[in-house]
């Protein structure tokens, strides 16, 4: 054991040494580039009269200084919104005003100090101490990368908009690559990096344009009127020089910015351009750095009580289907430590699953506020008729998307006329034995059945439909069917004190006819004996109730409806709700994408099963931003 600890310590030390070498390497490259550009700049200014340069700066009017100050304030207002957008993207639920304050402070200081990712992360951590240093580093890196991407789009657009501008072919190429990358990021497959959604990308580009244009105009003000070309003629040169300064990594981009701008504006007198640069640097770099340092010394603003505190799912008075949270794909939102809604997150929509927990009061407003704080649109999936009526009264769009099969176990009678088909199925399965076990499950057999079922059905569905995994089904009630000593199939049910809901149904390719009917029938009888008031066979999509041509029957889930209808349930409508039709369309696409059959590794620790297209759940579920989405 001692030897193992020594090896682990050595590996950790080597890892830290490697990280330190990489950091020092980046610092060395930044300072090397800065020194190179400063040397190039020094060769340009040797012929200039530095005293005259100083007099030119001091002789600039107060009106110019005031106008440039206002524009600098506008630029940093836009920069602050960068942080607010990315905090929404990462779902930190930091108040937007505090996020903007932290972002402005971090960028104002770090852009003058250099090493922006390192200094920016430390300053953001200082201003938002409730966030970890890791999250502060993520925000800082995301700000840097997304700003470079947005700058490339804005600069390319400006170059293309200029008649007869040089390098337009390169600008078109950059813009095409950027648009392709954005499209890929929005509809990307499952990846480790959390792609920003369309709302976030659009906001980043808009605020980058505001920042860049304001900074450019602040510089333009300091150019003498007699030599200054029109603003939009000088804008491309400024933006390219601005980008060169960013890429160099030097403090304030010093050297790289000056050399690039002088090279792109050869027709302007160098002394006047350098005087404008000095004045602009005083306003845009020095003054914000001093103010940002003062704000950082004063420390973070008081933290308001967050409405998004950690909440727990209550054990009582909630719908059994909320047990889907054990799958690890969903979250809970609530107030005062109490869960109000099970939610699923996709790139562009926040989905409230089922009805809110503990009543409908303020539930729609809470879902809207949470979605807004995460830069998403709210939608509701599998809502009851009462919630649908409330939402319709509030102006939301409501569509009936499914029907849920409800059984009253206490009144369940096998002699019911509508259960004649069920009786025939049960007679055919008379040689099958049903066992309900709370522990010591035959996991090897269950694993094998689930894997076989997934291969035959093209994978397993997700989101609102369970995926088989030991950790997941161990939270559920399990019924197992045996025939001649062999496990043939099983079902699982979500369970609360007053309600059970059917979740997984898995079986081998060849099983005695009526086996799955017998499993569900046994669960209903068990629920009746235990005093359960309500048992749900889960939902069937609304298309299963339509009369369509035979060639379209494969898309209607008619077999699923017939299976559940054999138990003579009471069918209750379930509704899809959205604030407007565009959100409804986007939400429906996201849900369909998430619930579509996928191949999951059988060794996944999270749930990896889904409801059968013959027996399972309703089909319009969906997943969230971390997996990549529409």
Coordinates of C-alpha atoms in Angstrom, one line a residue:
X1 CA 0.0 0.0 0.0
X2 CA 2.8 2.4 0.8
X3 CA 4.5 1.7 -2.5
X4 CA 1.2 2.4 -4.3
X5 CA 0.8 5.7 -2.5
X6 CA 4.4 6.6 -3.5
X7 CA 3.6 5.8 -7.2
X8 CA 0.4 7.9 -7.1
X9 CA 2.2 10.8 -5.5
X10 CA 4.9 10.6 -8.2
X11 CA 2.3 10.6 -11.0
X12 CA 0.6 13.6 -9.5
X13 CA 3.9 15.5 -9.2
X14 CA 4.7 14.7 -12.8
X15 CA 1.3 15.8 -13.9
X16 CA 1.6 19.1 -12.0
X17 CA 5.1 19.6 -13.4
X18 CA 3.8 19.0 -16.9
X19 CA 1.0 21.5 -16.3
X20 CA 3.5 24.0 -15.0
X21 CA 5.7 23.5 -18.0
X22 CA 2.8 24.2 -20.3
X23 CA 1.8 27.3 -18.5
X24 CA 5.4 28.6 -18.5
X25 CA 5.6 27.8 -22.2
X26 CA 2.5 29.8 -23.0
X27 CA 3.9 32.7 -20.9
X28 CA 7.1 32.5 -22.7
X29 CA 5.4 32.6 -26.1
X30 CA 3.3 35.6 -25.1
X31 CA 6.2 37.6 -23.9
X32 CA 8.3 36.6 -26.9
X33 CA 5.6 37.8 -29.3
X34 CA 5.2 40.9 -27.3
X35 CA 9.0 41.6 -27.4
X36 CA 9.1 41.0 -31.1
X37 CA 6.2 43.4 -31.8
X38 CA 7.7 46.0 -29.5
X39 CA 11.0 45.8 -31.4
X40 CA 9.1 46.2 -34.7
X41 CA 7.3 49.2 -33.2
X42 CA 10.5 50.7 -31.9
X43 CA 11.8 50.7 -35.5
X44 CA 8.8 52.7 -36.6
X45 CA 8.9 55.4 -33.9
X46 CA 12.6 56.1 -33.9
X47 CA 12.1 58.8 -36.5
X48 CA 9.2 60.4 -34.6
X49 CA 9.4 63.4 -32.3
X50 CA 8.3 62.0 -28.9
X51 CA 7.9 65.5 -27.4
X52 CA 5.5 66.4 -30.3
X53 CA 3.7 63.2 -29.7
X54 CA 3.2 64.1 -26.0
X55 CA 2.0 67.6 -27.0
X56 CA -0.5 66.1 -29.5
X57 CA -2.0 63.9 -26.8
X58 CA -2.3 66.7 -24.2
X59 CA -3.8 69.1 -26.7
X60 CA -6.8 66.9 -27.5
X61 CA -10.1 68.5 -26.5
X62 CA -12.1 67.6 -23.4
X63 CA -15.0 66.8 -25.7
X64 CA -12.9 64.1 -27.4
X65 CA -11.9 62.7 -24.0
X66 CA -15.5 62.7 -22.8
X67 CA -16.9 61.2 -25.9
X68 CA -14.3 58.4 -25.9
X69 CA -15.0 57.8 -22.2
X70 CA -18.7 57.3 -23.0
X71 CA -17.9 54.9 -25.8
X72 CA -15.5 53.0 -23.6
X73 CA -18.3 52.7 -21.0
X74 CA -20.6 51.3 -23.7
X75 CA -17.9 48.8 -24.8
X76 CA -17.5 47.5 -21.2
X77 CA -21.2 47.3 -20.8
X78 CA -21.3 44.9 -23.7
X79 CA -18.3 43.0 -22.3
X80 CA -20.1 42.5 -19.0
X81 CA -23.0 40.9 -20.9
X82 CA -20.6 38.3 -22.2
X83 CA -20.2 37.0 -18.7
X84 CA -23.9 37.1 -18.0
X85 CA -24.6 35.1 -21.2
X86 CA -22.0 32.5 -20.4
X87 CA -23.2 32.1 -16.8
X88 CA -26.6 31.4 -18.2
X89 CA -25.0 28.9 -20.6
X90 CA -23.3 27.0 -17.8
X91 CA -26.5 27.2 -15.6
X92 CA -24.6 28.7 -12.6
X93 CA -27.7 30.8 -11.7
X94 CA -25.5 33.7 -10.7
X95 CA -27.5 37.0 -10.7
X96 CA -26.9 38.7 -14.0
X97 CA -25.9 42.0 -12.4
X98 CA -23.2 40.3 -10.3
X99 CA -22.0 38.3 -13.3
X100 CA -21.7 41.5 -15.4
X101 CA -19.8 43.3 -12.6
X102 CA -17.4 40.4 -12.2
X103 CA -16.8 40.2 -16.0
X104 CA -16.2 43.9 -16.4
X105 CA -13.8 43.9 -13.5
X106 CA -11.9 40.9 -14.7
X107 CA -11.6 42.1 -18.3
X108 CA -10.7 45.6 -17.4
X109 CA -7.7 44.5 -15.3
X110 CA -6.6 41.3 -17.1
X111 CA -6.5 43.0 -20.6
X112 CA -3.9 45.4 -19.2
X113 CA -1.9 42.8 -17.2
X114 CA -1.9 40.2 -19.9
X115 CA -2.2 36.4 -19.4
X116 CA -5.9 37.0 -19.6
X117 CA -7.1 33.4 -18.9
X118 CA -5.1 33.2 -15.7
X119 CA -5.6 36.7 -14.3
X120 CA -9.3 36.8 -15.5
X121 CA -10.0 33.5 -13.7
X122 CA -8.5 34.7 -10.5
X123 CA -10.4 38.0 -10.6
X124 CA -13.7 36.3 -11.5
X125 CA -13.2 34.0 -8.5
X126 CA -12.5 37.0 -6.3
X127 CA -15.7 38.7 -7.5
X128 CA -17.9 35.6 -7.3
X129 CA -16.5 33.6 -4.3
X130 CA -19.5 31.2 -4.2
X131 CA -18.3 29.8 -7.6
X132 CA -15.3 27.5 -7.7
X133 CA -12.0 28.4 -9.3
X134 CA -12.7 25.7 -11.9
X135 CA -16.0 27.4 -12.9
X136 CA -14.3 30.8 -12.9
X137 CA -11.6 29.3 -15.3
X138 CA -14.3 27.8 -17.5
X139 CA -16.1 31.1 -17.8
X140 CA -12.8 32.9 -18.5
X141 CA -11.8 30.5 -21.2
X142 CA -15.3 30.5 -22.7
X143 CA -15.2 34.3 -22.8
X144 CA -11.8 34.3 -24.5
X145 CA -12.6 31.7 -27.1
X146 CA -16.2 32.9 -27.9
X147 CA -15.0 36.5 -28.2
X148 CA -12.3 35.4 -30.7
X149 CA -14.9 33.5 -32.7
X150 CA -17.4 36.4 -32.6
X151 CA -14.6 38.9 -33.5
X152 CA -13.8 36.8 -36.6
X153 CA -17.5 36.9 -37.7
X154 CA -17.8 40.6 -37.1
X155 CA -14.5 41.5 -38.8
X156 CA -15.2 39.3 -41.8
X157 CA -18.7 40.8 -42.2
X158 CA -17.2 44.3 -42.0
X159 CA -14.5 43.5 -44.6
X160 CA -17.1 42.0 -47.0
X161 CA -19.4 45.0 -46.6
X162 CA -16.6 47.3 -47.7
X163 CA -16.5 47.9 -51.5
X164 CA -13.3 46.9 -53.1
X165 CA -11.8 45.9 -49.7
X166 CA -8.7 43.7 -49.8
X167 CA -8.7 40.0 -48.8
X168 CA -12.5 39.6 -49.2
X169 CA -12.0 36.0 -50.4
X170 CA -10.4 35.3 -47.0
X171 CA -13.3 37.0 -45.2
X172 CA -15.8 34.9 -47.1
X173 CA -13.9 31.7 -46.2
X174 CA -13.8 32.7 -42.5
X175 CA -17.5 33.6 -42.5
X176 CA -18.4 30.3 -44.2
X177 CA -16.3 28.3 -41.7
X178 CA -17.8 30.2 -38.8
X179 CA -21.4 29.6 -40.0
X180 CA -20.6 25.9 -40.4
X181 CA -19.1 25.7 -37.0
X182 CA -22.1 27.4 -35.4
X183 CA -24.5 25.0 -37.2
X184 CA -22.4 22.1 -36.1
X185 CA -22.3 23.4 -32.5
X186 CA -26.1 23.7 -32.4
X187 CA -26.9 20.2 -33.8
X188 CA -23.7 18.4 -32.7
X189 CA -23.8 14.8 -31.5
X190 CA -23.0 14.0 -27.9
X191 CA -19.7 15.6 -27.0
X192 CA -17.8 16.4 -23.8
X193 CA -17.8 20.1 -24.6
X194 CA -21.0 21.9 -23.8
X195 CA -21.9 23.8 -27.0
X196 CA -23.7 27.1 -26.6
X197 CA -27.2 27.3 -28.0
X198 CA -28.4 29.6 -30.8
X199 CA -29.6 32.2 -28.3
X200 CA -26.2 32.4 -26.6
X201 CA -24.3 32.5 -29.9
X202 CA -26.5 35.3 -31.3
X203 CA -26.0 37.3 -28.1
X204 CA -22.3 36.9 -28.1
X205 CA -22.0 38.1 -31.7
X206 CA -24.2 41.1 -31.0
X207 CA -22.3 42.2 -27.9
X208 CA -19.0 41.6 -29.6
X209 CA -20.1 43.9 -32.4
X210 CA -21.2 46.6 -29.9
X211 CA -17.9 46.3 -28.0
X212 CA -15.7 46.4 -31.2
X213 CA -17.6 49.2 -32.8
X214 CA -17.5 51.3 -29.6
X215 CA -13.8 50.7 -29.2
X216 CA -13.1 51.6 -32.8
X217 CA -15.1 54.8 -32.6
X218 CA -13.4 55.8 -29.4
X219 CA -10.1 55.5 -31.3
X220 CA -11.5 57.3 -34.3
X221 CA -12.5 60.3 -32.2
X222 CA -8.8 61.0 -31.4
X223 CA -7.7 61.2 -35.1
X224 CA -7.5 64.8 -36.3
X225 CA -10.5 65.7 -38.5
X226 CA -8.3 67.0 -41.3
X227 CA -6.6 63.6 -41.9
X228 CA -9.3 61.2 -40.7
X229 CA -11.0 59.1 -43.4
X230 CA -14.7 58.1 -43.0
X231 CA -15.2 55.8 -40.0
X232 CA -16.3 52.8 -41.9
X233 CA -13.2 53.1 -44.1
X234 CA -10.9 52.8 -41.1
X235 CA -13.0 50.2 -39.2
X236 CA -11.6 47.1 -40.9
X237 CA -8.0 48.1 -40.2
X238 CA -8.9 48.7 -36.5
X239 CA -10.7 45.4 -36.1
X240 CA -7.8 43.4 -37.7
X241 CA -5.3 45.2 -35.5
X242 CA -7.5 44.6 -32.5
X243 CA -7.6 40.9 -33.2
X244 CA -3.8 40.8 -33.7
X245 CA -3.4 42.3 -30.2
X246 CA -5.8 39.7 -28.8
X247 CA -4.0 36.8 -30.4
X248 CA -0.5 38.0 -29.3
X249 CA -1.4 37.6 -25.6
X250 CA 0.7 40.6 -24.7
X251 CA -0.7 43.1 -22.1
X252 CA -3.2 45.2 -24.0
X253 CA -2.0 43.7 -27.2
X254 CA 0.8 46.3 -27.1
X255 CA 3.1 46.2 -30.0
X256 CA 1.0 43.9 -32.1
X257 CA -1.9 46.3 -32.3
X258 CA 0.3 49.3 -33.2
X259 CA 2.4 47.5 -35.8
X260 CA -0.7 46.0 -37.5
X261 CA -2.7 49.3 -37.5
X262 CA 0.2 51.3 -38.9
X263 CA 0.8 48.7 -41.6
X264 CA -2.9 48.8 -42.6
X265 CA -3.1 52.6 -42.6
X266 CA 0.1 53.6 -44.5
X267 CA -1.6 56.7 -46.0
X268 CA -2.1 58.3 -42.6
X269 CA 0.7 60.2 -40.8
X270 CA 2.3 57.9 -38.3
X271 CA 2.7 60.6 -35.6
X272 CA -1.1 61.4 -35.7
X273 CA -2.0 57.7 -35.6
X274 CA 0.3 57.0 -32.7
X275 CA -1.0 60.0 -30.8
X276 CA -4.6 58.7 -31.2
X277 CA -3.4 55.2 -30.1
X278 CA -1.8 56.6 -26.9
X279 CA -4.9 58.6 -26.1
X280 CA -7.1 55.6 -26.8
X281 CA -5.0 53.3 -24.6
X282 CA -5.3 55.7 -21.7
X283 CA -9.1 55.7 -22.0
X284 CA -9.7 52.1 -23.0
X285 CA -7.0 50.3 -21.0
X286 CA -5.4 52.4 -18.3
X287 CA -8.6 54.0 -16.8
X288 CA -10.6 50.8 -16.8
X289 CA -7.7 48.9 -15.3
X290 CA -7.5 51.4 -12.4
X291 CA -11.3 51.3 -11.8
X292 CA -11.4 47.5 -12.1
X293 CA -8.6 47.1 -9.6
X294 CA -10.5 49.4 -7.1
X295 CA -13.6 47.3 -7.6
X296 CA -11.6 44.1 -7.1
X297 CA -10.1 45.5 -3.8
X298 CA -13.6 46.4 -2.6
X299 CA -14.7 42.8 -3.2
X300 CA -17.8 41.1 -4.4
X301 CA -21.3 42.6 -4.3
X302 CA -23.7 41.1 -1.7
X303 CA -25.1 37.9 -2.9
X304 CA -28.9 37.8 -3.1
X305 CA -30.8 34.6 -2.1
X306 CA -31.0 32.4 -5.2
X307 CA -34.3 30.9 -6.1
X308 CA -32.3 28.0 -7.7
X309 CA -31.0 26.5 -4.5
X310 CA -30.5 22.7 -4.3
X311 CA -33.9 21.0 -3.9
X312 CA -34.9 17.4 -3.1
X313 CA -37.7 15.3 -4.4
X314 CA -40.4 14.7 -1.8
X315 CA -41.3 11.1 -0.9
X316 CA -45.0 11.8 -0.8
X317 CA -47.6 13.8 -2.7
X318 CA -45.8 13.6 -6.0
X319 CA -46.4 11.8 -9.2
X320 CA -44.7 8.4 -9.3
X321 CA -43.3 9.1 -12.8
X322 CA -41.1 11.7 -11.2
X323 CA -38.9 8.8 -10.3
X324 CA -37.3 9.2 -13.7
X325 CA -34.9 11.6 -12.0
X326 CA -33.0 8.5 -10.6
X327 CA -31.8 8.0 -14.2
X328 CA -29.5 11.0 -13.8
X329 CA -30.6 12.9 -16.9
X330 CA -32.9 15.4 -15.3
X331 CA -32.9 18.1 -12.6
X332 CA -35.2 19.6 -10.1
X333 CA -36.2 23.2 -9.6
X334 CA -38.0 24.6 -6.6
X335 CA -38.2 27.0 -3.8
X336 CA -37.1 26.9 -0.1
X337 CA -35.4 23.5 -0.6
X338 CA -38.6 21.9 -1.9
X339 CA -38.9 20.5 -5.4
X340 CA -41.5 22.2 -7.6
X341 CA -40.8 20.6 -11.0
X342 CA -38.8 17.9 -12.6
X343 CA -37.0 19.5 -15.6
X344 CA -35.1 18.2 -18.6
X345 CA -32.6 20.5 -20.3
X346 CA -31.9 20.7 -24.1
X347 CA -29.9 23.3 -25.9
X348 CA -32.7 25.7 -26.6
X349 CA -35.6 24.6 -24.3
X350 CA -36.2 23.8 -20.7
X351 CA -38.8 21.2 -20.3
X352 CA -41.1 20.9 -17.3
X353 CA -42.0 17.2 -17.1
X354 CA -45.4 16.2 -16.0
X355 CA -47.3 18.5 -13.6
X356 CA -45.5 20.6 -11.0
X357 CA -45.1 19.0 -7.6
X358 CA -47.4 20.3 -4.9
X359 CA -49.8 22.3 -7.0
X360 CA -49.9 24.7 -10.0
X361 CA -49.6 27.9 -8.1
X362 CA -46.8 30.1 -9.6
X363 CA -45.5 27.0 -11.4
X364 CA -45.6 28.5 -14.9
X365 CA -43.8 31.7 -13.7
X366 CA -41.1 29.6 -12.0
X367 CA -40.5 27.6 -15.2
X368 CA -40.4 30.8 -17.2
X369 CA -37.9 32.5 -14.9
X370 CA -35.7 29.4 -14.7
X371 CA -35.7 29.1 -18.5
X372 CA -34.9 32.8 -18.9
X373 CA -32.0 32.5 -16.4
X374 CA -30.6 29.6 -18.6
X375 CA -31.1 31.3 -22.0
X376 CA -33.8 28.8 -23.0
X377 CA -37.5 28.7 -23.8
X378 CA -39.8 26.9 -21.5
X379 CA -42.0 24.0 -22.6
X380 CA -44.1 21.5 -20.7
X381 CA -44.4 17.8 -21.6
X382 CA -47.1 15.3 -20.6
X383 CA -49.1 17.9 -18.6
X384 CA -52.6 17.1 -17.2
X385 CA -55.7 18.7 -18.5
X386 CA -55.9 21.0 -15.5
X387 CA -52.4 22.4 -16.1
X388 CA -53.2 22.7 -19.8
X389 CA -56.3 24.8 -19.0
X390 CA -54.3 27.1 -16.7
X391 CA -51.6 27.5 -19.4
X392 CA -54.2 28.2 -22.1
X393 CA -55.7 30.9 -19.9
X394 CA -52.2 32.5 -19.6
X395 CA -51.8 32.7 -23.3
X396 CA -49.6 29.6 -23.9
X397 CA -50.1 27.2 -26.8
X398 CA -51.5 23.8 -25.9
X399 CA -51.5 20.6 -28.0
X400 CA -52.9 17.2 -27.0
X401 CA -49.9 14.9 -27.5
X402 CA -50.7 11.7 -25.7
X403 CA -53.2 9.7 -23.6
X404 CA -52.2 8.0 -20.4
X405 CA -53.8 4.7 -19.4
X406 CA -55.0 4.8 -15.8
X407 CA -56.1 1.8 -13.7
X408 CA -57.9 1.8 -10.4
X409 CA -56.4 -1.2 -8.7
X410 CA -59.1 -1.3 -6.0
X411 CA -61.8 -1.6 -8.6
X412 CA -59.9 -3.9 -11.0
X413 CA -62.1 -6.8 -12.1
X414 CA -60.9 -9.3 -14.6
X415 CA -64.5 -10.2 -15.6
X416 CA -65.0 -6.8 -17.1
X417 CA -66.4 -7.1 -20.7
X418 CA -63.5 -5.0 -22.1
X419 CA -61.0 -7.4 -20.6
X420 CA -62.0 -10.5 -22.6
X421 CA -58.9 -10.3 -24.7
X422 CA -56.8 -10.0 -21.6
X423 CA -58.3 -13.2 -20.2
X424 CA -57.4 -15.1 -23.3
X425 CA -53.8 -13.8 -23.1
X426 CA -53.6 -14.8 -19.4
X427 CA -54.8 -18.4 -20.2
X428 CA -52.1 -18.8 -22.7
X429 CA -49.5 -17.8 -20.2
X430 CA -50.7 -20.2 -17.5
X431 CA -47.3 -22.0 -17.4
X432 CA -45.5 -18.7 -16.6
X433 CA -44.6 -17.9 -13.0
X434 CA -44.4 -14.3 -11.8
X435 CA -42.0 -13.3 -9.0
X436 CA -41.8 -9.9 -7.3
X437 CA -38.4 -9.5 -5.6
X438 CA -37.2 -6.5 -3.5
X439 CA -33.5 -7.7 -3.4
X440 CA -31.2 -10.4 -4.7
X441 CA -32.3 -9.8 -8.3
X442 CA -31.0 -12.2 -11.0
X443 CA -29.0 -9.4 -12.4
X444 CA -27.1 -11.4 -14.9
X445 CA -30.3 -12.6 -16.5
X446 CA -31.8 -9.1 -16.4
X447 CA -28.7 -7.6 -18.0
X448 CA -28.8 -10.2 -20.8
X449 CA -32.5 -9.7 -21.5
X450 CA -32.1 -5.9 -21.6
X451 CA -29.1 -6.2 -24.0
X452 CA -31.0 -8.6 -26.3
X453 CA -34.1 -6.4 -26.3
X454 CA -32.0 -3.3 -27.2
X455 CA -30.3 -5.1 -30.1
X456 CA -33.7 -6.2 -31.5
X457 CA -35.2 -2.7 -31.2
X458 CA -32.4 -0.6 -32.5
X459 CA -31.3 0.7 -29.2
X460 CA -33.1 2.2 -26.2
X461 CA -35.0 5.5 -25.9
X462 CA -34.3 8.1 -23.4
X463 CA -35.4 11.3 -21.6
X464 CA -38.9 10.6 -20.3
X465 CA -38.5 6.9 -21.0
X466 CA -36.3 4.8 -18.7
X467 CA -33.2 3.1 -19.8
X468 CA -32.1 -0.1 -18.2
X469 CA -29.3 0.0 -15.6
X470 CA -28.9 -1.8 -12.4
X471 CA -28.5 1.4 -10.4
X472 CA -31.7 2.8 -11.9
X473 CA -34.0 -0.2 -11.6
X474 CA -32.8 -0.9 -8.1
X475 CA -35.0 2.1 -7.1
X476 CA -38.0 0.5 -8.6
X477 CA -40.5 -2.3 -8.1
X478 CA -39.5 -5.3 -10.3
X479 CA -41.7 -8.2 -11.5
X480 CA -39.9 -11.1 -13.2
X481 CA -41.4 -13.8 -15.4
X482 CA -40.0 -17.4 -15.3
X483 CA -40.8 -20.2 -17.7
X484 CA -39.3 -23.7 -17.1
X485 CA -36.9 -22.1 -14.7
X486 CA -35.6 -19.5 -17.1
X487 CA -36.1 -15.8 -16.8
X488 CA -38.1 -14.7 -19.9
X489 CA -38.9 -11.1 -19.2
X490 CA -39.5 -8.4 -16.5
X491 CA -41.2 -5.1 -15.9
X492 CA -40.4 -2.2 -13.5
X493 CA -42.6 0.4 -12.0
X494 CA -42.0 3.8 -10.4
X495 CA -43.5 3.8 -6.9
X496 CA -44.9 6.4 -4.4
X497 CA -47.1 5.9 -1.5
X498 CA -50.3 6.3 -3.5
X499 CA -49.4 5.6 -7.1
X500 CA -47.4 3.2 -9.3
X501 CA -46.4 3.9 -12.9
X502 CA -45.2 1.4 -15.4
X503 CA -41.7 2.1 -16.7
X504 CA -39.6 -0.6 -18.3
X505 CA -40.8 -3.8 -20.1
X506 CA -38.1 -6.1 -21.3
X507 CA -38.3 -9.6 -22.7
X508 CA -36.5 -12.2 -24.7
X509 CA -37.1 -12.5 -28.5
X510 CA -39.1 -15.7 -27.9
X511 CA -41.5 -15.8 -24.9
X512 CA -44.8 -17.6 -24.2
X513 CA -47.7 -15.7 -25.5
X514 CA -49.3 -13.5 -22.9
X515 CA -46.2 -13.3 -20.7
X516 CA -46.1 -9.4 -20.7
X517 CA -49.8 -9.2 -20.0
X518 CA -49.4 -11.5 -17.1
X519 CA -46.6 -9.4 -15.7
X520 CA -48.7 -6.2 -15.8
X521 CA -51.8 -8.1 -14.4
X522 CA -49.7 -9.4 -11.5
X523 CA -48.5 -5.9 -10.7
X524 CA -52.1 -4.6 -10.7
X525 CA -53.2 -7.3 -8.3
X526 CA -50.3 -6.6 -6.0
X527 CA -51.1 -2.9 -6.1
X528 CA -54.7 -3.7 -5.1
X529 CA -53.5 -5.9 -2.2
X530 CA -51.2 -3.1 -1.0
X531 CA -53.9 -0.4 -1.0
X532 CA -52.5 1.6 -4.0
X533 CA -55.1 4.0 -5.3
X534 CA -53.8 4.5 -8.8
X535 CA -51.7 2.6 -11.3
X536 CA -50.6 4.2 -14.5
X537 CA -49.7 2.1 -17.6
X538 CA -47.9 5.2 -18.9
X539 CA -48.8 7.2 -22.0
X540 CA -49.5 6.4 -25.6
X541 CA -48.9 9.0 -28.3
X542 CA -51.9 10.7 -29.7
X543 CA -51.2 9.3 -33.2
X544 CA -52.1 5.8 -31.8
X545 CA -55.7 7.0 -31.7
X546 CA -55.9 8.1 -35.3
X547 CA -57.3 6.1 -38.1
X548 CA -54.6 6.0 -40.8
X549 CA -53.8 3.8 -43.8
X550 CA -52.1 0.5 -43.1
X551 CA -48.8 1.6 -44.7
X552 CA -48.6 4.3 -42.0
X553 CA -49.4 2.1 -39.1
X554 CA -45.8 1.6 -38.1
X555 CA -45.7 5.2 -37.0
X556 CA -48.9 5.2 -35.0
X557 CA -47.9 2.9 -32.0
X558 CA -51.3 1.1 -32.5
X559 CA -49.8 -2.1 -31.0
X560 CA -48.9 -0.2 -27.9
X561 CA -52.4 1.1 -27.6
X562 CA -54.0 -2.3 -28.1
X563 CA -51.7 -3.8 -25.4
X564 CA -52.8 -1.2 -22.9
X565 CA -56.4 -1.1 -24.0
X566 CA -56.7 -4.8 -23.1
X567 CA -56.6 -3.8 -19.4
X568 CA -59.6 -1.5 -20.0
X569 CA -58.0 1.6 -18.5
X570 CA -59.3 5.1 -18.2
X571 CA -57.6 7.2 -20.9
X572 CA -56.6 10.7 -19.7
X573 CA -55.3 13.4 -22.1
X574 CA -51.7 14.5 -21.8
X575 CA -50.6 17.8 -23.3
X576 CA -47.6 19.6 -24.8
X577 CA -47.4 23.2 -23.8
X578 CA -45.3 26.1 -25.0
X579 CA -45.4 29.9 -24.8
X580 CA -45.6 30.3 -28.6
X581 CA -45.6 28.2 -31.7
X582 CA -41.9 28.6 -32.5
X583 CA -41.0 27.4 -29.1
X584 CA -43.4 24.5 -29.5
X585 CA -41.9 23.4 -32.8
X586 CA -38.3 23.7 -31.4
X587 CA -39.3 21.9 -28.3
X588 CA -41.0 19.1 -30.2
X589 CA -38.0 18.5 -32.4
X590 CA -35.7 18.5 -29.4
X591 CA -37.9 16.0 -27.6
X592 CA -38.2 13.7 -30.6
X593 CA -34.4 13.8 -31.1
X594 CA -33.7 12.9 -27.4
X595 CA -36.2 10.1 -27.2
X596 CA -35.2 8.4 -30.5
X597 CA -33.6 5.0 -30.1
X598 CA -29.9 5.2 -29.4
X599 CA -27.2 2.7 -28.6
X600 CA -26.0 2.9 -25.0
X601 CA -23.1 1.1 -23.6
X602 CA -24.3 -1.8 -21.5
X603 CA -21.8 -0.8 -18.8
X604 CA -23.2 2.7 -18.4
X605 CA -23.8 3.5 -14.7
X606 CA -26.7 5.7 -15.5
X607 CA -30.0 4.2 -16.6
X608 CA -29.8 2.7 -20.0
X609 CA -33.2 1.3 -20.8
X610 CA -36.3 2.7 -22.4
X611 CA -39.9 1.9 -22.8
X612 CA -40.8 -0.6 -25.4
X613 CA -42.5 0.6 -28.6
X614 CA -45.0 -2.1 -27.9
X615 CA -45.5 -1.6 -24.2
X616 CA -43.8 1.5 -22.9
X617 CA -44.0 5.2 -22.3
X618 CA -45.1 8.1 -24.4
X619 CA -42.7 9.0 -27.2
X620 CA -42.0 12.8 -27.1
X621 CA -39.3 13.0 -24.4
X622 CA -35.9 14.7 -24.7
X623 CA -32.5 15.3 -23.1
X624 CA -30.3 18.4 -22.3
X625 CA -27.5 20.7 -23.3
X626 CA -24.6 18.7 -22.1
X627 CA -25.3 16.0 -24.6
X628 CA -25.5 18.3 -27.7
X629 CA -28.9 19.0 -29.1
X630 CA -31.1 20.9 -31.5

